[in-house]
């Protein structure tokens, strides 16, 4: 399916603070190369400083990723891609 | 294998847990609860049941506390008792840095070839015809391999037009370039440390995370808490491993309690200097070639598996050792910690007696997270002793020989260095190393790195190798432009001074 011109852009923000980076965020960059081409053109990927979600013992839930307004914890490539697909089909 | 998998996530979470309990002085009191916290009741288990999962967590913790699995003689001994022993020791237990959790090892079936359902039972039957051992028969319209006759040559797989034949490997055995890991009578894997080169490949490839490194993180924490002075030697590969840049990392390390921070690239400059001199001497003395010596997995590999190559290894010390000597000279009485992405370096450090502890990339990350230090938020420190660009590029494959060649070019006339690079020690390249002596090679300086891509692809890394290499290159680039800018500024200032006079 070709994206229509007015298809909304999906904004992916990957937390790149020390905690998220250690817990796996480093593997998430390059997601635009992993995801299918039709979606790759619709996403913008950006790193973010620590989102302050990792403090007080919550490091186990890192890495954190936001796909538009949806927050994903213990984010992995499949999890993030699934969320992007979900939002793309809305 | 992609590094970001569940086993990695669990290991890193455990490292942070142990670090943060130790920093708060609660380790002994709380460590017995950790397996329960990690695998709470009511959640689906990864292995057969949550009790097995918890047992594996216990053994992972044992390695994080610094113990080898063989240390366990009484299964009822609680983690708290091990923690107590670890907190009170003054030296890390001797012995190999790797250890196998047999509770986690799934005793994969012996590596073999297998005919899948994709087999069409074709008329041509190239598998049957090509099998040198007549091990393949057609049963119910599909090929079947008789395991007792098969010699795992793989010909059938190559010739099958439907790609119906697969190799079912044992990942750790497959990864080991020197055949040091094999099954015992129970089918569990064991490492033969007399031939292991500590490249760490088995550890990364085991999908069950059954091979682990014994950590010295606790010893570092205890020393930091005791108020003794510790200096950090930071391997150039580390620059690519964490967010933020190196000057910020220096601040982060000081916030952790390190008294001083040395870039191991400083030692790399010494290595370049000495290795260049040595190479010229050797070539002028009529030797056909020399090899680098900075990768400890490679030097050990030669020692044990390719002894005929030994006389050709450079006698020059590794950047870590030069830096350690310098740090010791400048700070008498302090303890020295090397931080890097390598398993073999830990072994080298222990053997050398010049480095007290080694932290790997993940352990450094865990310490920072436990202390809630975010590197990108740290003020950058001023770096006084700037190593050369070549030295800072050491962790990228090909750059060591390039730096040495460059040095020779700058200092000696009439000698042409022709570097060749053996990028990664796998079985294929090990064969190549064995033939180097016999075949006449084009090159006269051979660089060998155990990890393909160089130290940026080390066994304990956080960033992807390409991303890490790029970050290092960008950083070097940034520094050179800055350097030339300051030089320009100095020049302009001098000019104005001259003018003013
Ligand atoms: S590092 Fe991601 S929330 Fe803190």
Coordinates of C-alpha atoms and ligand atoms in Angstrom, one line a residue:
Chain A
X1 CA 0.0 0.0 0.0
X2 CA 1.4 3.4 -0.9
X3 CA 1.1 6.1 1.7
X4 CA -1.4 8.7 0.7
X5 CA -0.1 12.2 0.6
X6 CA -1.9 13.2 3.7
X7 CA -1.0 10.1 5.7
X8 CA 0.0 11.4 9.1
X9 CA 3.6 11.3 10.1
X10 CA 4.6 9.0 12.9
X11 CA 7.1 10.4 15.3
X12 CA 9.3 7.9 17.1
X13 CA 11.3 9.2 20.0
X14 CA 14.0 6.8 21.5
X15 CA 15.3 7.7 24.9
X16 CA 19.1 7.8 24.8
X17 CA 19.9 8.5 28.4
X18 CA 22.5 6.3 30.0
X19 CA 19.9 3.9 31.4
X20 CA 17.9 3.3 28.3
X21 CA 21.0 3.1 26.2
X22 CA 22.4 0.4 28.4
X23 CA 19.1 -1.5 28.5
X24 CA 18.8 -1.7 24.8
X25 CA 18.0 1.6 23.2
X26 CA 21.3 1.4 21.2
X27 CA 19.8 -1.4 19.2
X28 CA 16.7 0.6 18.3
X29 CA 18.4 3.2 16.2
X30 CA 18.2 2.2 12.5
X31 CA 14.6 1.1 12.9
X32 CA 13.8 3.0 9.7
X33 CA 16.0 0.4 7.9
X34 CA 14.3 -2.6 9.6
X35 CA 10.7 -1.5 9.0
X36 CA 8.9 -2.1 5.7
X37 CA 9.6 0.7 3.2
X38 CA 6.0 1.9 3.1
X39 CA 6.2 2.8 6.7
X40 CA 9.9 3.9 6.7
X41 CA 8.9 7.0 4.8
X42 CA 6.2 7.8 7.3
X43 CA 8.3 7.8 10.4
X44 CA 10.7 10.3 11.8
X45 CA 13.1 8.9 14.4
X46 CA 14.8 11.0 17.0
X47 CA 16.9 10.4 20.2
X48 CA 15.9 12.1 23.4
X49 CA 17.8 12.9 26.6
X50 CA 16.8 10.9 29.7
X51 CA 13.0 11.0 29.9
X52 CA 13.2 10.7 33.6
X53 CA 11.3 7.5 33.7
X54 CA 14.2 5.4 34.8
X55 CA 14.8 6.7 38.2
X56 CA 13.8 5.2 41.6
X57 CA 14.5 1.6 40.6
X58 CA 12.5 1.6 37.3
X59 CA 15.6 0.8 35.2
X60 CA 14.2 -2.7 34.6
X61 CA 11.5 -1.1 32.4
X62 CA 14.0 0.7 30.2
X63 CA 14.5 1.3 27.3
X64 CA 11.6 3.8 26.8
X65 CA 10.3 4.8 23.4
X66 CA 7.5 7.1 22.5
X67 CA 5.5 6.5 19.3
X68 CA 3.5 9.7 19.0
X69 CA 1.7 9.7 22.3
X70 CA 2.1 6.1 23.2
X71 CA 4.8 5.2 25.6
X72 CA 6.5 1.8 25.3
X73 CA 8.6 0.3 28.1
X74 CA 11.2 -2.4 27.8
X75 CA 11.0 -1.5 24.1
X76 CA 12.4 -3.9 21.6
X77 CA 12.4 -3.6 17.8
X78 CA 9.4 -5.9 17.3
X79 CA 7.4 -4.0 20.0
X80 CA 8.1 -0.6 18.5
X81 CA 7.4 -1.8 15.0
X82 CA 4.1 -3.3 16.1
X83 CA 3.0 0.0 17.6
X84 CA 4.0 1.9 14.5
X85 CA 2.0 -0.5 12.4
X86 CA -1.0 -0.1 14.7
X87 CA -0.9 3.6 14.5
X88 CA -0.4 3.6 10.7
X89 CA -3.5 1.6 10.2
X90 CA -5.7 4.0 12.3
Chain B
X1 CA 23.3 -12.6 16.9
X2 CA 21.5 -9.4 17.7
X3 CA 22.7 -8.4 21.1
X4 CA 19.5 -7.0 22.3
X5 CA 17.8 -10.1 23.5
X6 CA 16.1 -11.2 26.7
X7 CA 19.3 -12.8 28.0
X8 CA 21.2 -9.5 27.6
X9 CA 18.4 -7.5 29.2
X10 CA 18.3 -9.8 32.2
X11 CA 22.0 -9.8 32.7
X12 CA 22.2 -6.0 32.6
X13 CA 19.3 -5.6 34.9
X14 CA 21.0 -8.0 37.4
X15 CA 24.2 -6.0 37.1
X16 CA 22.4 -2.8 38.0
X17 CA 20.6 -4.5 40.9
X18 CA 23.8 -5.8 42.4
X19 CA 25.6 -2.5 41.9
X20 CA 22.8 -0.5 43.5
X21 CA 22.4 -2.9 46.5
X22 CA 26.2 -2.9 47.0
X23 CA 26.4 0.9 46.8
X24 CA 23.7 1.2 49.5
X25 CA 25.4 -1.4 51.6
X26 CA 22.3 -3.7 51.3
X27 CA 23.8 -6.5 49.2
X28 CA 24.1 -9.2 51.8
X29 CA 20.8 -8.4 53.3
X30 CA 18.8 -8.3 50.1
X31 CA 20.5 -10.5 47.4
X32 CA 18.6 -13.6 48.3
X33 CA 15.4 -11.9 47.2
X34 CA 16.6 -10.9 43.8
X35 CA 15.8 -14.2 42.0
X36 CA 12.2 -13.9 43.4
X37 CA 11.9 -10.2 42.3
X38 CA 13.2 -11.1 38.8
X39 CA 10.9 -14.1 38.4
X40 CA 7.8 -13.3 40.4
X41 CA 5.0 -15.9 41.0
X42 CA 2.3 -16.1 38.4
X43 CA 4.3 -15.0 35.4
X44 CA 4.9 -17.3 32.5
X45 CA 8.2 -19.1 32.9
X46 CA 11.0 -19.0 30.3
X47 CA 12.2 -22.5 31.1
X48 CA 10.2 -25.4 32.4
X49 CA 9.0 -23.7 35.6
X50 CA 9.7 -20.5 37.6
X51 CA 11.9 -22.5 40.0
X52 CA 14.3 -23.4 37.2
X53 CA 14.3 -19.8 36.0
X54 CA 15.1 -18.6 39.5
X55 CA 17.9 -21.1 39.9
X56 CA 19.5 -19.8 36.7
X57 CA 19.2 -16.2 38.0
X58 CA 20.9 -17.4 41.2
X59 CA 23.9 -18.7 39.1
X60 CA 24.0 -15.5 37.1
X61 CA 24.3 -13.6 40.3
X62 CA 27.0 -15.9 41.5
X63 CA 29.1 -14.9 38.4
X64 CA 28.3 -11.2 39.0
X65 CA 29.6 -11.7 42.5
X66 CA 32.8 -12.9 40.9
X67 CA 32.5 -16.7 41.4
X68 CA 33.0 -19.5 39.0
X69 CA 30.2 -22.1 38.9
X70 CA 32.6 -24.8 40.2
X71 CA 32.7 -22.8 43.4
X72 CA 29.4 -24.2 44.4
X73 CA 29.9 -27.3 46.4
X74 CA 26.7 -27.0 48.5
X75 CA 23.5 -26.2 46.6
X76 CA 21.9 -24.9 49.8
X77 CA 24.4 -22.2 50.4
X78 CA 22.5 -19.0 49.9
X79 CA 23.6 -16.0 47.8
X80 CA 23.9 -13.9 50.9
X81 CA 26.7 -16.1 52.1
X82 CA 28.5 -15.8 48.8
X83 CA 27.9 -12.0 48.9
X84 CA 29.6 -11.9 52.3
X85 CA 32.6 -13.7 51.1
X86 CA 32.8 -11.5 48.0
X87 CA 32.5 -8.3 50.1
X88 CA 35.3 -9.3 52.4
X89 CA 37.8 -10.6 49.9
X90 CA 40.8 -8.5 49.1
X91 CA 41.6 -10.2 45.8
X92 CA 39.4 -11.7 43.1
X93 CA 39.5 -15.5 42.9
X94 CA 42.2 -16.6 40.5
X95 CA 41.1 -18.8 37.6
X96 CA 39.5 -18.4 34.2
X97 CA 37.3 -15.4 33.6
X98 CA 34.6 -17.4 31.8
X99 CA 32.3 -19.9 33.4
X100 CA 29.4 -22.1 32.2
X101 CA 26.1 -22.2 34.1
X102 CA 25.2 -25.8 33.5
X103 CA 21.7 -25.2 34.9
X104 CA 21.2 -22.7 32.0
X105 CA 22.9 -24.8 29.3
X106 CA 20.1 -26.5 27.4
X107 CA 22.4 -29.3 26.2
X108 CA 21.6 -28.6 22.6
X109 CA 21.6 -31.8 20.5
X110 CA 24.9 -32.6 18.8
X111 CA 25.3 -30.5 15.7
X112 CA 23.8 -32.4 12.7
X113 CA 22.1 -32.1 9.3
X114 CA 18.3 -32.6 9.1
X115 CA 15.9 -33.0 6.3
X116 CA 12.8 -30.8 6.7
X117 CA 9.3 -31.2 5.4
X118 CA 10.3 -29.0 2.4
X119 CA 11.8 -32.2 0.9
X120 CA 9.8 -33.1 -2.3
X121 CA 11.2 -36.5 -2.7
X122 CA 12.3 -35.5 -6.2
X123 CA 13.4 -37.8 -8.9
X124 CA 16.9 -36.4 -9.3
X125 CA 17.7 -37.0 -5.6
X126 CA 21.0 -35.2 -5.6
X127 CA 21.3 -35.7 -1.9
X128 CA 21.3 -39.5 -2.2
X129 CA 23.7 -39.4 -5.1
X130 CA 26.2 -37.0 -3.6
X131 CA 26.3 -38.4 -0.1
X132 CA 29.8 -39.9 0.2
X133 CA 28.7 -42.2 3.1
X134 CA 25.5 -43.5 1.6
X135 CA 23.8 -42.1 4.7
X136 CA 20.6 -40.9 2.9
X137 CA 17.6 -43.1 2.1
X138 CA 14.1 -42.3 0.8
X139 CA 11.5 -43.2 3.3
X140 CA 7.8 -42.4 2.7
X141 CA 8.7 -40.2 -0.2
X142 CA 11.2 -38.0 1.7
X143 CA 14.9 -38.1 2.3
X144 CA 16.1 -39.3 5.7
X145 CA 19.6 -39.0 7.0
X146 CA 21.0 -41.9 9.0
X147 CA 22.8 -40.2 11.9
X148 CA 25.1 -43.2 12.5
X149 CA 26.5 -43.0 9.0
X150 CA 26.5 -39.2 8.5
X151 CA 29.8 -37.4 8.9
X152 CA 28.4 -33.9 8.8
X153 CA 30.1 -33.0 5.5
X154 CA 27.1 -30.9 4.4
X155 CA 27.1 -31.9 0.8
X156 CA 23.5 -32.9 0.8
X157 CA 22.5 -29.4 2.0
X158 CA 24.5 -27.8 -0.8
X159 CA 23.0 -29.8 -3.6
X160 CA 19.3 -29.9 -2.5
X161 CA 17.3 -27.8 -5.0
X162 CA 14.6 -27.1 -2.5
X163 CA 16.9 -25.9 0.4
X164 CA 15.1 -28.6 2.3
X165 CA 18.1 -29.7 4.4
X166 CA 19.2 -27.6 7.3
X167 CA 22.2 -27.7 9.7
X168 CA 21.2 -27.7 13.3
X169 CA 24.2 -26.3 15.0
X170 CA 25.4 -26.0 18.6
X171 CA 25.8 -22.3 18.6
X172 CA 28.6 -22.1 21.1
X173 CA 30.6 -24.8 19.5
X174 CA 30.1 -23.2 16.1
X175 CA 31.3 -19.9 17.4
X176 CA 34.4 -21.1 19.1
X177 CA 37.3 -20.8 16.6
X178 CA 39.6 -23.1 18.4
X179 CA 37.3 -26.0 19.4
X180 CA 37.6 -25.3 23.1
X181 CA 34.0 -25.9 24.1
X182 CA 32.4 -29.3 23.9
X183 CA 29.9 -31.6 25.6
X184 CA 30.3 -33.7 28.6
X185 CA 28.6 -37.1 29.1
X186 CA 25.4 -35.3 30.1
X187 CA 25.4 -33.2 27.0
X188 CA 26.3 -30.0 28.9
X189 CA 29.0 -27.7 27.5
X190 CA 32.4 -27.4 29.1
X191 CA 35.3 -25.1 28.2
X192 CA 38.7 -26.5 28.0
X193 CA 40.6 -23.5 29.5
X194 CA 44.0 -24.9 28.5
X195 CA 43.1 -24.1 24.9
X196 CA 40.5 -21.3 25.2
X197 CA 41.7 -17.9 23.9
X198 CA 39.0 -15.9 25.8
X199 CA 37.6 -14.3 22.7
X200 CA 34.2 -14.4 24.3
X201 CA 32.4 -15.6 21.1
X202 CA 30.7 -18.5 22.8
X203 CA 29.3 -16.2 25.4
X204 CA 27.7 -14.0 22.8
X205 CA 26.3 -16.8 20.7
X206 CA 24.7 -19.0 23.3
X207 CA 20.9 -18.3 23.0
X208 CA 20.4 -19.5 26.6
X209 CA 23.0 -17.1 28.0
X210 CA 24.7 -20.1 29.7
X211 CA 28.2 -18.8 29.3
X212 CA 29.1 -15.9 31.5
X213 CA 31.9 -13.8 32.6
X214 CA 33.0 -13.6 36.2
X215 CA 32.7 -10.0 37.3
X216 CA 35.0 -7.8 39.3
X217 CA 32.4 -5.0 39.6
X218 CA 31.9 -5.7 43.3
X219 CA 35.6 -5.4 44.0
X220 CA 35.6 -2.1 42.3
X221 CA 32.6 -0.9 44.3
X222 CA 34.1 -2.0 47.6
X223 CA 37.4 -0.2 46.8
X224 CA 35.5 2.9 45.9
X225 CA 33.5 2.8 49.1
X226 CA 36.5 2.1 51.2
X227 CA 37.9 5.5 50.2
X228 CA 41.1 4.0 48.6
X229 CA 42.2 5.9 45.5
X230 CA 41.4 4.3 42.2
X231 CA 42.3 5.4 38.7
X232 CA 40.4 4.4 35.6
X233 CA 42.1 3.5 32.4
X234 CA 39.5 3.9 29.6
X235 CA 40.0 1.9 26.5
X236 CA 39.5 3.9 23.3
X237 CA 36.6 1.5 22.3
X238 CA 34.6 2.9 25.2
X239 CA 34.1 6.2 23.5
X240 CA 31.6 4.6 21.2
X241 CA 29.7 2.7 23.8
X242 CA 27.8 5.1 25.9
X243 CA 25.7 8.2 25.1
X244 CA 27.4 11.5 25.7
X245 CA 31.0 12.2 24.7
X246 CA 34.4 11.3 26.2
X247 CA 34.9 14.6 28.2
X248 CA 31.5 14.0 29.7
X249 CA 32.3 10.4 30.5
X250 CA 35.4 11.6 32.4
X251 CA 33.2 13.7 34.6
X252 CA 30.9 10.7 35.1
X253 CA 33.8 8.5 36.1
X254 CA 34.9 11.1 38.6
X255 CA 31.4 11.3 40.0
X256 CA 31.6 7.5 40.5
X257 CA 34.6 8.1 42.7
X258 CA 37.5 7.6 40.4
X259 CA 40.4 9.7 41.4
X260 CA 41.8 10.2 37.9
X261 CA 41.0 9.0 34.4
X262 CA 43.5 8.0 31.8
X263 CA 42.8 7.4 28.1
X264 CA 44.3 4.1 27.1
X265 CA 44.9 5.8 23.7
X266 CA 47.9 7.5 25.5
X267 CA 49.4 4.0 25.9
X268 CA 48.4 3.3 22.3
X269 CA 50.8 6.2 21.3
X270 CA 53.6 4.4 23.1
X271 CA 52.6 1.2 21.3
X272 CA 52.7 2.9 17.9
X273 CA 56.1 4.4 18.7
X274 CA 57.7 1.2 19.8
X275 CA 56.1 -1.0 17.3
X276 CA 57.2 1.2 14.4
X277 CA 60.8 1.1 15.7
X278 CA 60.6 -2.7 16.2
X279 CA 59.2 -3.2 12.7
X280 CA 62.0 -1.3 11.1
X281 CA 64.6 -3.2 13.0
X282 CA 63.1 -6.5 12.1
X283 CA 62.6 -5.7 8.4
X284 CA 66.2 -4.3 8.2
X285 CA 67.3 -7.5 9.9
X286 CA 65.8 -9.5 7.0
X287 CA 62.6 -10.7 8.6
X288 CA 59.8 -11.0 6.1
X289 CA 57.0 -9.6 8.3
X290 CA 55.9 -8.8 11.9
X291 CA 52.4 -9.0 13.4
X292 CA 50.8 -6.7 15.9
X293 CA 50.5 -7.7 19.5
X294 CA 47.7 -5.6 21.1
X295 CA 44.9 -8.1 20.9
X296 CA 45.4 -10.6 23.8
X297 CA 43.0 -13.2 22.3
X298 CA 45.2 -13.2 19.2
X299 CA 48.5 -13.5 21.0
X300 CA 47.1 -16.3 23.2
X301 CA 45.7 -18.0 20.1
X302 CA 49.2 -18.0 18.5
X303 CA 50.8 -19.2 21.7
X304 CA 48.6 -22.2 21.9
X305 CA 47.3 -22.9 18.4
X306 CA 49.9 -21.5 15.9
X307 CA 53.2 -21.6 17.8
X308 CA 55.2 -21.3 14.6
X309 CA 53.9 -17.7 14.2
X310 CA 55.1 -16.7 17.7
X311 CA 58.5 -15.3 16.7
X312 CA 56.8 -12.9 14.4
X313 CA 54.6 -11.3 17.0
X314 CA 55.8 -7.9 18.1
X315 CA 57.3 -7.7 21.5
X316 CA 55.8 -4.3 22.1
X317 CA 53.5 -4.0 25.0
X318 CA 49.8 -3.4 24.7
X319 CA 48.3 0.1 25.1
X320 CA 46.7 -1.1 28.4
X321 CA 50.0 -2.1 29.9
X322 CA 51.8 1.2 28.9
X323 CA 48.9 3.2 30.3
X324 CA 48.9 1.1 33.5
X325 CA 52.6 1.7 34.0
X326 CA 52.2 5.4 33.5
X327 CA 49.3 5.6 35.9
X328 CA 51.2 3.7 38.5
X329 CA 54.3 5.9 38.2
X330 CA 52.3 9.0 38.4
X331 CA 50.0 7.9 41.3
X332 CA 52.0 5.6 43.6
X333 CA 50.0 3.4 45.8
X334 CA 46.7 3.7 43.9
X335 CA 44.7 0.9 42.4
X336 CA 44.3 0.7 38.7
X337 CA 41.0 -0.3 36.9
X338 CA 40.9 -1.0 33.2
X339 CA 37.6 -0.4 31.5
X340 CA 37.0 -2.0 28.1
X341 CA 34.7 -4.2 25.9
X342 CA 37.0 -7.3 26.1
X343 CA 37.1 -10.6 27.9
X344 CA 40.6 -11.5 27.0
X345 CA 41.9 -8.2 28.3
X346 CA 40.7 -9.2 31.8
X347 CA 42.8 -12.3 31.5
X348 CA 45.7 -10.2 30.3
X349 CA 45.3 -7.8 33.1
X350 CA 45.3 -10.6 35.8
X351 CA 48.4 -12.2 34.3
X352 CA 50.3 -8.9 34.0
X353 CA 49.9 -7.9 37.6
X354 CA 49.9 -4.3 36.5
X355 CA 46.1 -3.8 36.5
X356 CA 44.1 -4.5 39.7
X357 CA 40.6 -4.8 38.3
X358 CA 38.8 -4.8 35.0
X359 CA 35.4 -3.5 34.3
X360 CA 33.6 -4.3 31.1
X361 CA 31.3 -1.9 29.2
X362 CA 28.1 -3.3 30.8
X363 CA 29.5 -3.2 34.3
X364 CA 30.5 0.5 33.8
X365 CA 27.0 1.2 32.5
X366 CA 25.5 -0.6 35.5
X367 CA 27.5 1.4 37.9
X368 CA 26.4 4.7 36.3
X369 CA 22.8 3.6 36.3
X370 CA 22.9 2.5 39.9
X371 CA 24.3 5.8 40.9
X372 CA 21.9 7.6 38.6
X373 CA 24.6 9.4 36.7
X374 CA 23.5 10.3 33.2
X375 CA 26.5 10.8 31.0
X376 CA 24.9 13.3 28.6
X377 CA 24.0 15.4 31.5
X378 CA 27.6 15.7 32.8
X379 CA 29.6 18.8 32.3
X380 CA 32.5 18.0 30.0
X381 CA 35.9 17.7 31.6
X382 CA 38.9 19.4 30.1
X383 CA 41.2 16.8 28.5
X384 CA 44.8 17.7 29.0
X385 CA 46.9 15.0 27.4
X386 CA 45.5 14.5 23.9
X387 CA 46.6 11.3 22.3
X388 CA 47.1 11.2 18.5
X389 CA 44.2 10.5 16.1
X390 CA 45.8 7.2 15.2
X391 CA 45.9 6.1 18.8
X392 CA 42.3 6.9 19.3
X393 CA 41.3 4.9 16.2
X394 CA 42.9 1.7 17.6
X395 CA 39.6 0.0 18.3
X396 CA 38.6 0.0 14.6
X397 CA 40.0 -2.9 12.5
X398 CA 42.8 -1.9 10.3
X399 CA 43.7 1.3 12.2
X400 CA 46.5 -0.2 14.3
X401 CA 48.6 -1.2 11.4
X402 CA 47.7 2.0 9.6
X403 CA 49.0 4.1 12.5
X404 CA 52.3 2.1 12.7
X405 CA 52.8 2.3 9.0
X406 CA 52.2 6.1 9.2
X407 CA 54.8 6.4 12.0
X408 CA 57.4 4.5 10.0
X409 CA 56.7 6.7 7.0
X410 CA 57.2 9.8 9.1
X411 CA 60.4 8.7 10.8
X412 CA 62.4 6.4 8.5
X413 CA 63.2 6.7 4.9
X414 CA 63.4 3.9 2.4
X415 CA 61.1 1.5 4.2
X416 CA 57.7 0.8 2.8
X417 CA 55.2 -0.8 5.2
X418 CA 52.5 -2.8 3.6
X419 CA 49.9 -3.6 6.1
X420 CA 47.5 -6.6 5.8
X421 CA 44.6 -7.1 8.2
X422 CA 43.2 -10.4 9.5
X423 CA 39.8 -9.1 10.6
X424 CA 38.5 -11.5 13.2
X425 CA 39.6 -14.9 14.3
X426 CA 37.1 -17.5 13.2
X427 CA 37.9 -21.0 11.9
X428 CA 38.5 -19.8 8.4
X429 CA 41.0 -17.1 9.5
X430 CA 42.7 -19.5 11.9
X431 CA 43.5 -21.7 8.9
X432 CA 44.8 -18.6 7.2
X433 CA 47.1 -17.8 10.2
X434 CA 48.4 -21.4 10.0
X435 CA 49.4 -20.9 6.4
X436 CA 50.9 -17.5 6.7
X437 CA 54.4 -18.8 7.4
X438 CA 54.4 -21.1 4.4
X439 CA 52.8 -18.8 1.9
X440 CA 54.7 -15.7 0.9
X441 CA 52.5 -12.8 1.7
X442 CA 52.4 -9.4 0.1
X443 CA 52.3 -7.6 3.4
X444 CA 55.1 -7.0 5.9
X445 CA 52.9 -5.9 8.8
X446 CA 50.0 -8.1 9.7
X447 CA 47.4 -6.8 12.1
X448 CA 45.2 -9.4 13.7
X449 CA 42.1 -8.7 15.7
X450 CA 40.0 -11.5 17.3
X451 CA 36.8 -9.6 16.9
X452 CA 35.6 -8.9 13.4
X453 CA 35.6 -5.1 13.0
X454 CA 38.1 -4.6 15.9
X455 CA 37.4 -3.8 19.5
X456 CA 34.3 -1.8 18.6
X457 CA 32.8 -5.3 18.0
X458 CA 34.1 -6.7 21.3
X459 CA 32.3 -9.4 23.2
X460 CA 30.8 -7.0 25.8
X461 CA 29.5 -4.0 23.9
X462 CA 26.4 -1.9 24.1
X463 CA 26.4 0.0 20.8
X464 CA 26.3 -1.7 17.5
X465 CA 29.8 -1.9 16.0
X466 CA 29.2 0.3 13.0
X467 CA 27.6 3.0 15.2
X468 CA 30.4 2.8 17.7
X469 CA 33.0 3.1 15.0
X470 CA 31.3 6.1 13.5
X471 CA 31.0 7.8 16.9
X472 CA 34.7 7.3 17.5
X473 CA 35.6 8.7 14.0
X474 CA 33.3 11.7 14.5
X475 CA 34.9 12.4 17.8
X476 CA 38.4 12.3 16.4
X477 CA 37.2 14.5 13.5
X478 CA 35.7 17.0 15.9
X479 CA 39.0 17.1 17.9
X480 CA 41.2 17.7 14.9
X481 CA 39.1 20.6 13.7
X482 CA 39.1 22.0 17.2
X483 CA 42.9 21.5 17.4
X484 CA 43.5 23.2 14.1
X485 CA 41.2 26.0 15.2
X486 CA 43.1 26.6 18.4
X487 CA 46.3 26.5 16.5
X488 CA 44.9 29.1 14.1
X489 CA 43.9 31.2 17.0
X490 CA 47.3 30.9 18.6
X491 CA 48.8 31.9 15.3
X492 CA 46.6 34.9 15.0
X493 CA 47.3 35.9 18.5
X494 CA 51.0 35.6 17.9
X495 CA 50.6 37.8 14.8
X496 CA 48.8 40.5 16.7
X497 CA 51.4 40.3 19.3
X498 CA 54.1 40.8 16.8
X499 CA 52.2 43.6 15.3
X500 CA 51.7 45.2 18.6
X501 CA 55.4 45.1 19.3
Ligands
LIG1 S1 17.5 7.1 30.4 FE1 15.6 6.8 29.5 S2 14.3 7.4 31.0 FE2 16.2 7.9 31.9

